[in-house]
Amino acid sequence: MTHRYRHGWLLFMFLVLQPRRGLPVIGLLLLLLILASVALGSTLPASLANLNPGDCPQPGWLELCPGHTTRAQALAAIESNGWARPGTLQDSTPSTFQVTSSVEFQTAESPVYDVRMRFVDENLTHLALLPRERVTLAAVFSVFGAPSHGEVCLGHVVPANLAGFLSASAPAAPALPSGPQPSSSGTYNSLLSATLFFFDGAVEVQAVRLQPLPLASFATSVFTPARSHAADWLISPDMLVARIVYHADLLNVTGLGPLSPDWQGFVTGGPPWPCP
Amino acid sequence: MFRRLMFNLPAWAQPEHPILRYMLQRYRNREPRWRRLIRIFLQVLAVAMVVLLGFLLATDFGQREVSTLHAVLYWPLVFLGVLVGLGAMMLTSNAITMEKTRGTWDSLRITSHGANLAFQARWASVFYSLRGPLGVLLAARLVFVVAILIDLTQYYRGRYLDLLLSGITPTVSVPVGAALLAATMTAAIMQPLVAVGLDAAVGLLLSVLVRDPRYDILVRTLLGGTRVSLAVVAIVLGTQAFAQADWMVDLGRWVTLLAGLLVVITVISLLAWLITRRLFTGIARRLVFGLIVLALIVGGLVVISGIKLEEGPWLRSAGSVTAILAQGVAGDQGLRLLTLEESGPLWADVEYGILVGLLLLVVTLFQAWLAGRIVSLSSRLAERAE
């Protein structure tokens, strides 16, 4: 190490240790870098995953607005825009005594969704998107922002549309230990399921993540308390979206009620309860 | 520009200063090539083993997949940080003894500010001596900072920070959240250097207080053991806080009561000092003032032990923030906060948890100030006649 670089190292030490000199420089630089990262991220090409919300009074998909679009309008929009893959459009025309009807099709554009719409008295009440390709939670958050409510649970049924992406064998139904399990060994496949509600129930998203969880995740000790493996059940951007449902009636959203937990950010909590 | 920056350094830190040049020349490598190769090989082997241990801990000995680089490197870096602190302490704890052995101590003492300059240079030379491990600690932190910046950019089209801040207490905007995150990063980057400076300063103070070589090894062993124990306790506290252990509420209660007691004692002591200055002189004044403070402390502890505070989220927050702060200062030097996978849930789970980074920065600045004061105190004590 040459004489000059040796003192350069000392100089760095003193610049850092002299708060009047070092602190403003380092702190300001980091703040600028963080703000630049956020700004740069917002300019990246949007991977909206074909979830364009369109121009609806409440969240919708493309030109299909729950609570406002009629069945005839929906069919016309699908045909004129070529959204449906040829041969996949199914229209159950309601009979005289039926008030509900449905329209289903598969999208032509990627990522491919199975689209299922339900109409009551010719008005669109529910619109469900079931991805047939990998759509991650990151894309959903990019489109809808922060959820209003959210919770996770440990499930054991792999959504059929995701079976090809997850483990070929369905995860074993986890028999959750009833209490602390000291020194447990072995693993079992756990399906972590997150149910998120956006805009107070206007949009419901279910996302899953399959991962092996050691039974020791539920063990407790001074160094590994029960929540120390909470990263295993954190909602993460790489979770696969199983379905997206748009609701028209915000007062009657299944699974969302007065006791539904508000979205509190990426909290730890856990281990989560089994899914109902 | 280099010369201009050098101009702002203290005299004893200038490269032309004879004492600093003397200290640094001692670090010129004189060992034979074969010994150097063996030393490097053993160092690389030790590093590989520690990293492997970190990998095993991060994966629960193979039971889970590797999640992040931070998880793998966390424990090796904590271990290295504790070793570096111990090394800094040991390098300066025999300052006077070494100068006496060389026969230069008396010359330094009779020279104008000689002992002071020798201590300052000795303190500064510790950073050079530990430049390798310090460089590793700093480089790792810079890697984690870059990883955070990449995450903020690529996830959710730049809205990751906004999502992490949503629903937390207190409600903060993205610019404020960014500033608090920057404070956290700054504190985590500065902590290893400041910790080394403080440990080295404590070592210098020890060398002044314990000059008898017969007790040197014993005291250094005790001090080293205390330092390691503090780190272990701090890390356990922080781990429990991140896991939201129930006893954080009790810790919060004691922290709140002790903080209140400290404020009350400070105010009353100040009043007592002003009053005793007028009524007493000399030793009587100090004795009366000391008795008053002692009575305040004992009485205050008795009183607060019987106080029961109403439980609430703020008590848990107080306990958790204190424990995580302790971990950042004495345990992992802010390393755990350098990943959004840990910081994000902390902000969401602990009320006012987002302020931990700012508090850590304030404490870091205090540590830097304290290190300087301890070095000055040590040199003043050293210059006094034995």
XYZ file of C-alpha atoms in Angstrom:
662
model
C 0.000 0.000 0.000
C 1.588 3.233 -1.088
C 2.015 6.123 1.261
C -0.650 8.175 -0.489
C -3.348 5.493 -0.466
C -2.518 4.675 3.129
C -3.361 8.212 4.144
C -6.317 8.230 1.823
C -7.784 5.478 3.944
C -7.119 7.511 7.078
C -8.697 10.501 5.417
C -11.836 8.494 4.758
C -11.901 7.468 8.401
C -11.715 11.035 9.591
C -14.270 12.299 7.116
C -16.732 9.763 8.426
C -15.870 10.277 12.056
C -16.158 14.036 11.857
C -19.922 14.355 11.765
C -19.956 17.940 10.597
C -18.141 16.893 7.443
C -19.077 13.313 6.839
C -22.675 13.050 7.933
C -24.290 15.636 5.651
C -22.407 14.297 2.644
C -23.249 10.648 3.191
C -26.818 11.247 4.344
C -27.678 13.611 1.524
C -26.132 11.331 -1.056
C -28.149 8.362 0.184
C -31.363 10.391 0.261
C -30.829 11.494 -3.322
C -30.114 7.921 -4.388
C -33.304 6.658 -2.734
C -35.453 9.338 -4.328
C -33.769 8.708 -7.672
C -34.492 4.985 -7.355
C -38.162 5.637 -6.681
C -38.366 8.091 -9.580
C -36.528 5.732 -11.915
C -38.799 2.863 -10.942
C -41.874 4.870 -11.837
C -40.552 5.393 -15.358
C -39.910 1.721 -16.061
C -42.171 0.132 -18.662
C -45.370 -0.872 -16.996
C -45.900 -4.573 -16.781
C -49.589 -4.190 -16.329
C -50.129 -7.854 -17.107
C -53.146 -6.957 -19.209
C -54.871 -5.481 -16.138
C -55.594 -2.087 -17.618
C -58.329 -0.691 -15.339
C -59.947 1.230 -18.172
C -62.165 4.207 -17.538
C -64.733 2.906 -15.053
C -66.495 4.705 -12.197
C -65.186 1.970 -9.892
C -62.288 -0.385 -10.629
C -62.919 -2.523 -13.669
C -61.107 -4.370 -16.396
C -60.619 -2.758 -19.808
C -64.097 -1.482 -20.723
C -65.966 -3.887 -18.489
C -67.189 -1.982 -15.439
C -68.939 -3.964 -12.692
C -72.203 -2.349 -11.748
C -72.373 -0.336 -14.943
C -71.765 -2.538 -17.978
C -74.698 -4.466 -19.338
C -74.482 -7.907 -20.861
C -75.080 -6.606 -24.337
C -72.413 -3.937 -23.956
C -69.959 -6.522 -22.665
C -70.521 -8.879 -25.573
C -70.225 -6.018 -28.044
C -66.962 -4.841 -26.500
C -65.503 -8.339 -26.494
C -66.328 -8.834 -30.148
C -65.266 -5.427 -31.396
C -61.948 -5.437 -29.558
C -61.109 -9.062 -30.233
C -60.408 -9.827 -26.613
C -61.587 -13.425 -26.762
C -59.503 -16.207 -28.203
C -61.465 -17.754 -31.091
C -63.776 -20.515 -30.000
C -63.588 -19.789 -26.280
C -66.488 -17.407 -25.858
C -69.367 -19.008 -23.954
C -72.548 -17.071 -23.423
C -75.262 -18.580 -21.232
C -78.356 -16.773 -22.290
C -80.740 -16.450 -19.348
C -84.086 -18.186 -19.625
C -87.390 -16.549 -18.871
C -87.261 -17.346 -15.164
C -83.550 -16.742 -14.627
C -82.115 -13.416 -13.605
C -78.480 -14.494 -13.606
C -76.397 -15.284 -16.616
C -72.740 -15.655 -17.350
C -70.229 -14.984 -20.073
C -66.868 -16.729 -20.179
C -63.940 -16.575 -22.538
C -60.187 -16.853 -22.687
C -58.186 -13.771 -23.535
C -56.269 -13.673 -26.764
C -53.508 -11.390 -25.470
C -50.824 -12.487 -23.121
C -50.908 -13.074 -20.221
C -53.858 -15.326 -20.875
C -56.762 -15.195 -18.457
C -59.909 -17.236 -18.088
C -62.510 -14.500 -17.826
C -65.774 -15.263 -16.056
C -68.491 -12.642 -15.861
C -71.751 -12.879 -14.010
C -74.742 -10.740 -14.735
C -77.838 -10.158 -12.650
C -80.733 -8.584 -14.474
C -78.411 -7.960 -17.426
C -75.982 -5.933 -15.269
C -72.419 -7.027 -14.646
C -72.033 -7.903 -10.941
C -68.859 -9.956 -10.832
C -65.883 -10.259 -13.138
C -63.204 -12.828 -12.376
C -59.810 -13.202 -14.017
C -58.007 -16.509 -13.552
C -54.457 -16.329 -14.921
C -53.292 -19.119 -17.166
C -49.788 -17.709 -17.208
C -47.509 -16.388 -14.529
C -48.850 -13.151 -13.137
C -47.141 -11.986 -9.998
C -48.416 -9.878 -7.172
C -45.937 -7.181 -8.149
C -47.984 -6.431 -11.273
C -51.186 -6.221 -9.232
C -49.634 -3.815 -6.763
C -48.295 -1.769 -9.652
C -51.824 -1.365 -11.033
C -53.917 -1.087 -7.873
C -51.490 0.289 -5.303
C -51.798 -0.618 -1.629
C -54.679 -2.878 -0.581
C -57.284 -1.804 1.931
C -57.523 -5.200 3.638
C -55.361 -8.292 3.591
C -54.554 -11.494 5.382
C -52.742 -14.753 4.834
C -53.574 -18.325 5.630
C -52.045 -21.726 5.137
C -53.911 -23.584 2.446
C -53.724 -27.039 0.998
C -55.626 -26.829 -2.265
C -53.680 -25.714 -5.280
C -55.789 -23.514 -7.569
C -56.427 -25.497 -10.706
C -55.244 -22.741 -13.040
C -51.885 -22.640 -11.240
C -51.287 -26.360 -10.971
C -48.873 -26.215 -13.861
C -46.706 -23.612 -12.120
C -46.601 -25.103 -8.698
C -45.387 -28.452 -7.561
C -46.842 -31.308 -9.542
C -47.970 -33.006 -6.380
C -50.493 -31.151 -4.356
C -49.066 -30.181 -1.002
C -49.905 -32.418 1.868
C -52.604 -30.998 4.064
C -50.552 -29.466 6.807
C -51.374 -30.772 10.229
C -50.361 -27.700 12.111
C -48.711 -28.423 15.439
C -50.888 -27.419 18.314
C -48.050 -25.814 20.204
C -44.331 -25.258 20.255
C -42.461 -28.122 18.679
C -38.926 -28.214 20.033
C -36.231 -29.447 17.720
C -38.661 -30.522 15.046
C -37.057 -31.776 11.908
C -38.397 -32.469 8.459
C -40.365 -30.286 6.123
C -43.732 -30.226 4.506
C -44.981 -28.283 1.558
C -47.037 -25.349 2.623
C -49.276 -23.319 0.372
C -49.315 -19.795 1.638
C -52.437 -18.034 0.417
C -52.912 -14.283 0.586
C -56.298 -12.660 0.111
C -56.106 -8.956 -0.558
C -58.918 -6.481 -1.025
C -58.365 -3.226 -2.867
C -60.571 -0.145 -2.771
C -62.538 -1.532 0.211
C -63.611 -4.656 -1.618
C -64.043 -3.463 -5.185
C -61.170 -5.743 -6.201
C -60.300 -9.028 -4.548
C -56.999 -10.752 -5.283
C -55.868 -14.165 -4.191
C -52.187 -14.952 -4.480
C -50.270 -18.036 -3.459
C -46.781 -19.189 -2.817
C -45.734 -22.792 -2.495
C -42.730 -23.393 -0.365
C -41.263 -26.050 1.843
C -41.514 -25.069 5.448
C -39.504 -26.796 8.110
C -41.523 -27.821 11.084
C -38.986 -25.889 13.104
C -40.760 -22.758 11.847
C -43.214 -23.434 14.622
C -40.620 -24.148 17.285
C -39.875 -21.609 19.938
C -36.701 -20.824 21.774
C -34.791 -17.804 22.942
C -32.927 -17.568 19.664
C -35.729 -18.688 17.357
C -39.031 -17.449 18.700
C -42.095 -18.485 16.753
C -42.115 -15.414 14.580
C -38.445 -15.514 13.696
C -39.259 -17.294 10.467
C -41.937 -14.794 9.635
C -40.302 -14.170 6.266
C -41.815 -17.496 5.246
C -45.312 -16.075 5.393
C -44.780 -12.505 4.358
C -46.680 -11.279 1.331
C -44.019 -10.892 -1.316
C -43.974 -9.489 -4.829
C -43.169 -12.866 -6.362
C -46.384 -14.562 -5.186
C -48.448 -15.974 -8.032
C -51.878 -14.488 -8.576
C -54.552 -17.187 -8.545
C -57.535 -14.986 -9.274
C -58.676 -11.379 -9.464
C -62.328 -10.616 -8.867
C -64.032 -7.300 -9.468
C -67.191 -6.756 -7.400
C -70.017 -4.381 -8.145
C -71.728 -4.427 -4.756
C -69.147 -3.308 -2.198
C -71.506 -4.036 0.686
C -71.741 -7.745 -0.029
C -68.265 -8.943 -0.821
C -67.773 -12.535 0.305
C -64.850 -12.826 2.682
C -64.798 -9.139 3.555
C -66.562 -8.014 6.682
C -66.239 -5.776 9.719
C -63.676 -8.137 11.237
C -61.495 -8.362 8.159
C -58.020 -7.147 9.035
C -57.026 -3.824 7.549
C -53.935 -3.762 5.450
C -51.142 -2.798 7.800
C -48.224 -3.152 5.476
C -45.907 -6.081 5.274
C -46.461 -7.207 8.841
C -45.030 -10.375 10.299
C -47.563 -11.951 12.592
C -47.857 -15.650 11.978
C -47.713 -18.489 11.778
C -51.002 -17.988 9.935
C -54.130 -20.054 10.513
C -55.300 -22.707 8.088
C -57.446 -21.360 5.299
C -61.185 -21.891 5.788
C -8.459 18.657 -3.821
C -6.643 15.973 -1.877
C -4.317 18.573 -0.333
C -7.263 20.824 0.503
C -9.026 17.997 2.335
C -5.799 17.178 4.158
C -5.523 20.814 5.243
C -8.714 20.403 7.249
C -7.417 17.462 9.264
C -5.988 17.920 12.780
C -2.228 18.347 12.969
C -1.631 14.871 14.349
C -3.540 13.370 11.428
C -1.499 15.150 8.783
C 0.711 12.709 6.866
C 3.808 14.813 7.510
C 3.409 14.610 11.284
C 6.403 12.694 12.661
C 4.481 10.665 15.260
C 1.885 9.445 12.767
C 4.558 8.594 10.241
C 6.386 6.666 12.969
C 3.194 4.764 13.886
C 2.401 3.921 10.275
C 5.900 2.853 9.345
C 5.655 0.175 11.988
C 2.929 -1.467 9.878
C 5.184 -1.902 6.884
C 5.151 -5.546 6.043
C 8.469 -7.169 6.875
C 7.457 -10.808 7.169
C 8.916 -13.371 4.743
C 6.982 -14.225 1.645
C 6.236 -17.828 2.704
C 4.829 -16.712 6.039
C 2.685 -14.156 4.311
C 1.278 -16.791 1.962
C 0.473 -19.118 4.833
C -1.160 -16.272 6.739
C -3.282 -15.314 3.720
C -4.259 -18.951 3.146
C -5.379 -19.361 6.748
C -7.308 -16.097 6.597
C -9.104 -17.173 3.421
C -9.873 -20.548 5.000
C -11.252 -18.877 8.119
C -13.418 -16.567 6.025
C -14.747 -19.476 3.967
C -15.637 -21.426 7.096
C -17.433 -18.486 8.657
C -19.385 -17.817 5.467
C -20.297 -21.501 5.293
C -21.519 -21.308 8.857
C -23.575 -18.258 7.922
C -25.063 -20.183 4.993
C -25.982 -23.081 7.255
C -27.607 -20.756 9.777
C -29.548 -18.918 7.046
C -30.895 -22.184 5.651
C -31.544 -23.780 9.046
C -28.869 -26.341 8.266
C -30.281 -27.175 4.876
C -33.964 -27.215 5.748
C -34.958 -24.122 3.831
C -33.880 -22.404 0.636
C -31.455 -19.505 0.655
C -33.499 -16.331 0.676
C -31.098 -13.441 0.362
C -27.418 -12.617 0.439
C -28.106 -10.578 3.556
C -29.366 -13.663 5.382
C -26.237 -15.609 4.478
C -23.744 -12.889 5.373
C -25.491 -11.554 8.481
C -23.914 -13.771 11.133
C -20.403 -13.792 9.588
C -20.449 -9.990 9.498
C -21.711 -9.765 13.077
C -18.940 -12.115 14.165
C -16.376 -10.061 12.262
C -17.710 -6.841 13.777
C -17.314 -8.166 17.310
C -13.780 -9.374 16.518
C -12.841 -6.003 15.052
C -14.126 -4.241 18.164
C -12.125 -6.560 20.371
C -9.072 -6.022 18.207
C -9.398 -2.247 18.427
C -9.605 -2.458 22.185
C -6.604 -4.735 22.498
C -4.463 -2.650 20.127
C -4.685 0.405 22.366
C -5.053 -1.114 25.825
C -1.296 -1.471 26.197
C -0.337 1.915 24.776
C 1.607 3.141 27.785
C 3.106 -0.253 28.555
C 4.512 -0.514 25.025
C 5.996 2.976 25.106
C 7.559 2.208 28.467
C 9.026 -1.008 27.087
C 10.625 0.976 24.246
C 11.871 3.544 26.701
C 10.072 6.398 24.947
C 7.340 7.094 27.478
C 9.275 9.536 29.654
C 10.442 11.463 26.590
C 6.863 11.752 25.356
C 5.617 12.974 28.704
C 8.159 15.746 29.044
C 7.634 16.863 25.434
C 5.012 19.570 25.004
C 1.741 17.716 24.273
C 3.830 14.656 23.530
C 1.619 12.170 25.346
C -1.482 13.725 23.803
C -0.082 13.460 20.292
C 1.098 9.908 20.887
C -2.367 8.898 22.056
C -4.103 10.573 19.175
C -1.750 8.964 16.673
C -2.123 5.604 18.367
C -5.883 5.916 18.147
C -5.718 6.879 14.483
C -3.325 4.061 13.647
C -5.904 1.493 14.825
C -8.021 2.293 11.763
C -5.067 1.582 9.537
C -4.220 -1.605 11.367
C -7.793 -2.887 10.988
C -8.303 -1.557 7.479
C -8.852 -5.033 6.023
C -11.740 -6.190 8.208
C -13.168 -2.657 8.311
C -13.072 -2.606 4.546
C -14.990 -5.885 4.437
C -17.620 -4.565 6.862
C -18.036 -1.359 4.877
C -18.065 -3.093 1.497
C -20.773 -5.495 2.645
C -22.883 -2.612 3.879
C -22.493 -0.793 0.593
C -23.623 -3.948 -1.232
C -26.737 -4.117 0.933
C -27.441 -0.432 0.324
C -27.209 -1.000 -3.417
C -29.518 -4.014 -3.083
C -32.100 -1.840 -1.328
C -31.867 0.766 -4.075
C -32.369 -1.928 -6.714
C -35.418 -3.281 -4.875
C -36.913 0.199 -4.603
C -36.465 0.645 -8.348
C -37.579 -2.657 -9.770
C -40.505 -3.662 -7.550
C -43.983 -2.280 -8.037
C -42.749 0.334 -10.519
C -41.072 2.399 -7.870
C -43.972 2.150 -5.418
C -42.292 -0.327 -3.090
C -41.393 2.368 -0.560
C -44.933 3.721 -0.712
C -46.311 0.242 -0.050
C -43.964 -0.319 2.857
C -45.022 2.986 4.397
C -48.747 2.409 3.989
C -50.579 1.605 7.185
C -47.656 2.265 9.522
C -47.667 4.444 12.616
C -46.913 7.301 12.373
C -48.155 8.102 8.901
C -45.295 9.458 6.829
C -45.050 10.585 3.257
C -42.672 8.995 0.769
C -40.079 11.826 0.958
C -40.071 11.659 4.757
C -39.854 7.870 4.603
C -36.963 8.168 2.184
C -35.185 10.555 4.549
C -35.659 8.175 7.475
C -34.416 5.274 5.345
C -31.386 7.360 4.369
C -30.753 8.031 8.063
C -30.888 4.300 8.749
C -28.412 3.571 5.967
C -26.086 6.346 7.113
C -26.102 5.058 10.660
C -25.463 1.481 9.549
C -22.524 2.575 7.376
C -20.971 4.733 10.088
C -21.518 2.311 12.964
C -18.552 -0.049 12.386
C -16.120 2.862 12.126
C -17.538 4.657 15.136
C -17.622 1.422 17.132
C -13.952 0.823 16.356
C -13.157 4.388 17.363
C -15.024 4.023 20.639
C -13.503 0.618 21.408
C -10.033 1.952 20.692
C -10.698 4.963 22.918
C -11.847 2.688 25.741
C -8.676 0.682 25.270
C -6.608 3.851 25.584
C -8.419 4.783 28.780
C -7.767 1.303 30.130
C -4.066 1.628 29.360
C -3.968 4.808 31.437
C -5.986 3.459 34.365
C -4.154 0.121 34.550
C -0.456 0.767 34.159
C 0.828 -2.174 36.139
C 1.802 -4.890 33.617
C 0.911 -7.574 36.147
C -2.796 -6.755 35.858
C -2.721 -5.937 32.169
C -3.731 -9.346 30.826
C -6.390 -9.905 33.470
C -8.066 -6.579 32.852
C -7.896 -6.982 29.073
C -9.479 -10.425 29.350
C -12.273 -9.083 31.523
C -12.868 -6.172 29.200
C -12.934 -8.433 26.156
C -15.357 -10.792 27.836
C -17.604 -7.903 28.781
C -17.556 -6.595 25.228
C -18.546 -9.977 23.780
C -21.235 -10.489 26.418
C -22.712 -7.092 25.642
C -22.872 -7.992 21.954
C -24.594 -11.317 22.674
C -27.160 -9.735 24.995
C -27.831 -6.938 22.514
C -28.395 -9.371 19.648
C -30.731 -11.534 21.711
C -32.693 -8.414 22.689
C -33.009 -7.361 19.082
C -34.026 -10.841 17.926
C -36.750 -10.954 20.541
C -37.925 -7.496 19.525
C -38.151 -8.404 15.827
C -40.105 -11.481 16.818
C -42.478 -9.355 18.913
C -41.835 -11.257 22.114
C -44.392 -10.556 24.823
C -41.897 -9.301 27.345
C -41.166 -6.271 25.164
C -44.100 -4.738 27.030
C -42.279 -5.131 30.355
C -39.109 -3.749 28.834
C -41.073 -0.812 27.503
C -42.532 -0.174 30.909
C -39.105 -0.069 32.555
C -37.607 2.046 29.784
C -40.432 4.566 30.076
C -40.215 4.746 33.857
C -36.418 5.016 33.887
C -36.499 7.725 31.241
C -38.997 9.679 33.321
C -36.899 9.154 36.430
C -33.808 10.379 34.614
C -35.543 13.567 33.575
C -36.820 14.201 37.106
C -33.410 13.508 38.669
C -31.678 15.781 36.169
C -34.007 18.669 36.860
C -33.907 18.302 40.645
C -30.139 17.796 40.624
C -29.682 20.999 38.690
C -31.780 22.859 41.239
C -29.908 21.181 44.078
C -26.586 22.204 42.529
C -27.659 25.821 42.300
C -28.861 25.805 45.910
C -25.846 24.014 47.407
C -23.497 26.390 45.576
C -24.954 29.243 47.598
C -25.188 27.471 50.953
C -22.019 25.371 51.058
C -18.431 25.494 49.925
C -15.679 23.028 49.144
C -16.034 19.435 50.233
C -19.247 20.083 52.148
C -20.932 21.258 48.956
C -19.898 18.159 47.043
C -20.899 15.898 49.910
C -24.350 17.416 50.279
C -24.940 17.424 46.545
C -23.811 13.806 46.278
C -26.149 12.753 49.078
C -29.060 14.532 47.430
C -28.449 12.814 44.093
C -28.029 9.431 45.760
C -31.264 9.886 47.662
C -33.015 10.860 44.438
C -31.768 7.775 42.610
C -32.607 5.318 45.382
C -35.937 6.912 46.160
C -36.804 7.190 42.500
C -36.093 3.510 41.842
C -38.245 2.520 44.793
C -41.088 4.685 43.585
C -41.066 3.563 39.965
C -40.902 -0.106 40.897
C -44.396 0.278 42.322
C -45.858 2.192 39.400
C -48.060 0.249 37.011
C -48.461 1.812 33.612
C -51.523 1.128 31.537
C -50.655 -1.391 28.880
C -50.892 -0.273 25.330
C -49.140 -0.529 21.957
C -46.897 2.344 22.935
C -45.340 0.302 25.736
C -44.530 -2.506 23.329
C -43.133 0.082 20.917
C -40.922 1.598 23.603
C -39.544 -1.813 24.508
C -39.062 -2.951 20.921
C -37.416 0.276 19.806
C -35.056 0.178 22.788
C -34.126 -3.447 22.149
C -33.536 -2.903 18.429
C -31.528 0.215 19.174
C -29.391 -1.763 21.614
C -28.857 -4.396 18.945
C -27.819 -1.745 16.445
C -25.391 -0.064 18.809
C -23.769 -2.950 20.673
C -24.710 -6.020 18.630
C -24.791 -6.047 14.866
C -24.018 -2.341 14.283
C -27.187 -1.679 12.363
C -26.714 -4.566 9.956
C -30.150 -6.048 10.422
C -31.791 -2.809 9.343
C -30.020 -2.878 5.985
C -32.625 -4.982 4.266
C -36.212 -4.076 3.458
C -37.304 -7.611 4.314
C -36.510 -6.803 7.952
C -37.065 -3.052 8.013
C -40.415 -3.185 6.260
C -42.101 -5.506 8.774
C -40.453 -3.546 11.605
C -42.109 -0.341 10.404
C -45.452 -2.111 10.133
C -45.328 -4.137 13.344
C -43.838 -1.621 15.772
C -45.428 1.778 16.196
C -42.829 4.454 15.518
C -40.479 1.683 14.436
C -39.569 3.745 11.414
C -37.754 6.126 13.744
C -35.271 3.459 14.861
C -32.832 4.393 12.115
C -32.892 8.052 13.045
C -32.373 7.214 16.714
C -29.486 4.937 15.759
C -27.927 7.810 13.836
C -28.240 10.112 16.855
C -26.650 7.492 19.099
C -23.897 6.952 16.536
C -23.100 10.652 16.566
C -23.024 10.554 20.348
C -20.639 7.592 20.234
C -18.338 9.502 17.884
C -18.341 12.490 20.216
C -17.775 10.238 23.225
C -14.822 8.525 21.569
C -13.148 11.885 21.054
C -13.772 12.902 24.639
C -12.403 9.633 25.985
C -9.215 9.984 23.921
C -8.758 13.536 25.246
C -9.411 12.395 28.811
C -6.939 9.526 28.442
C -4.182 11.769 27.198
C -4.800 14.281 30.016
C -4.661 11.520 32.611
C -1.541 10.115 30.985
C 0.248 13.462 31.190
C -0.289 13.692 34.936
C 2.617 12.696 37.125
C 2.573 9.047 38.187
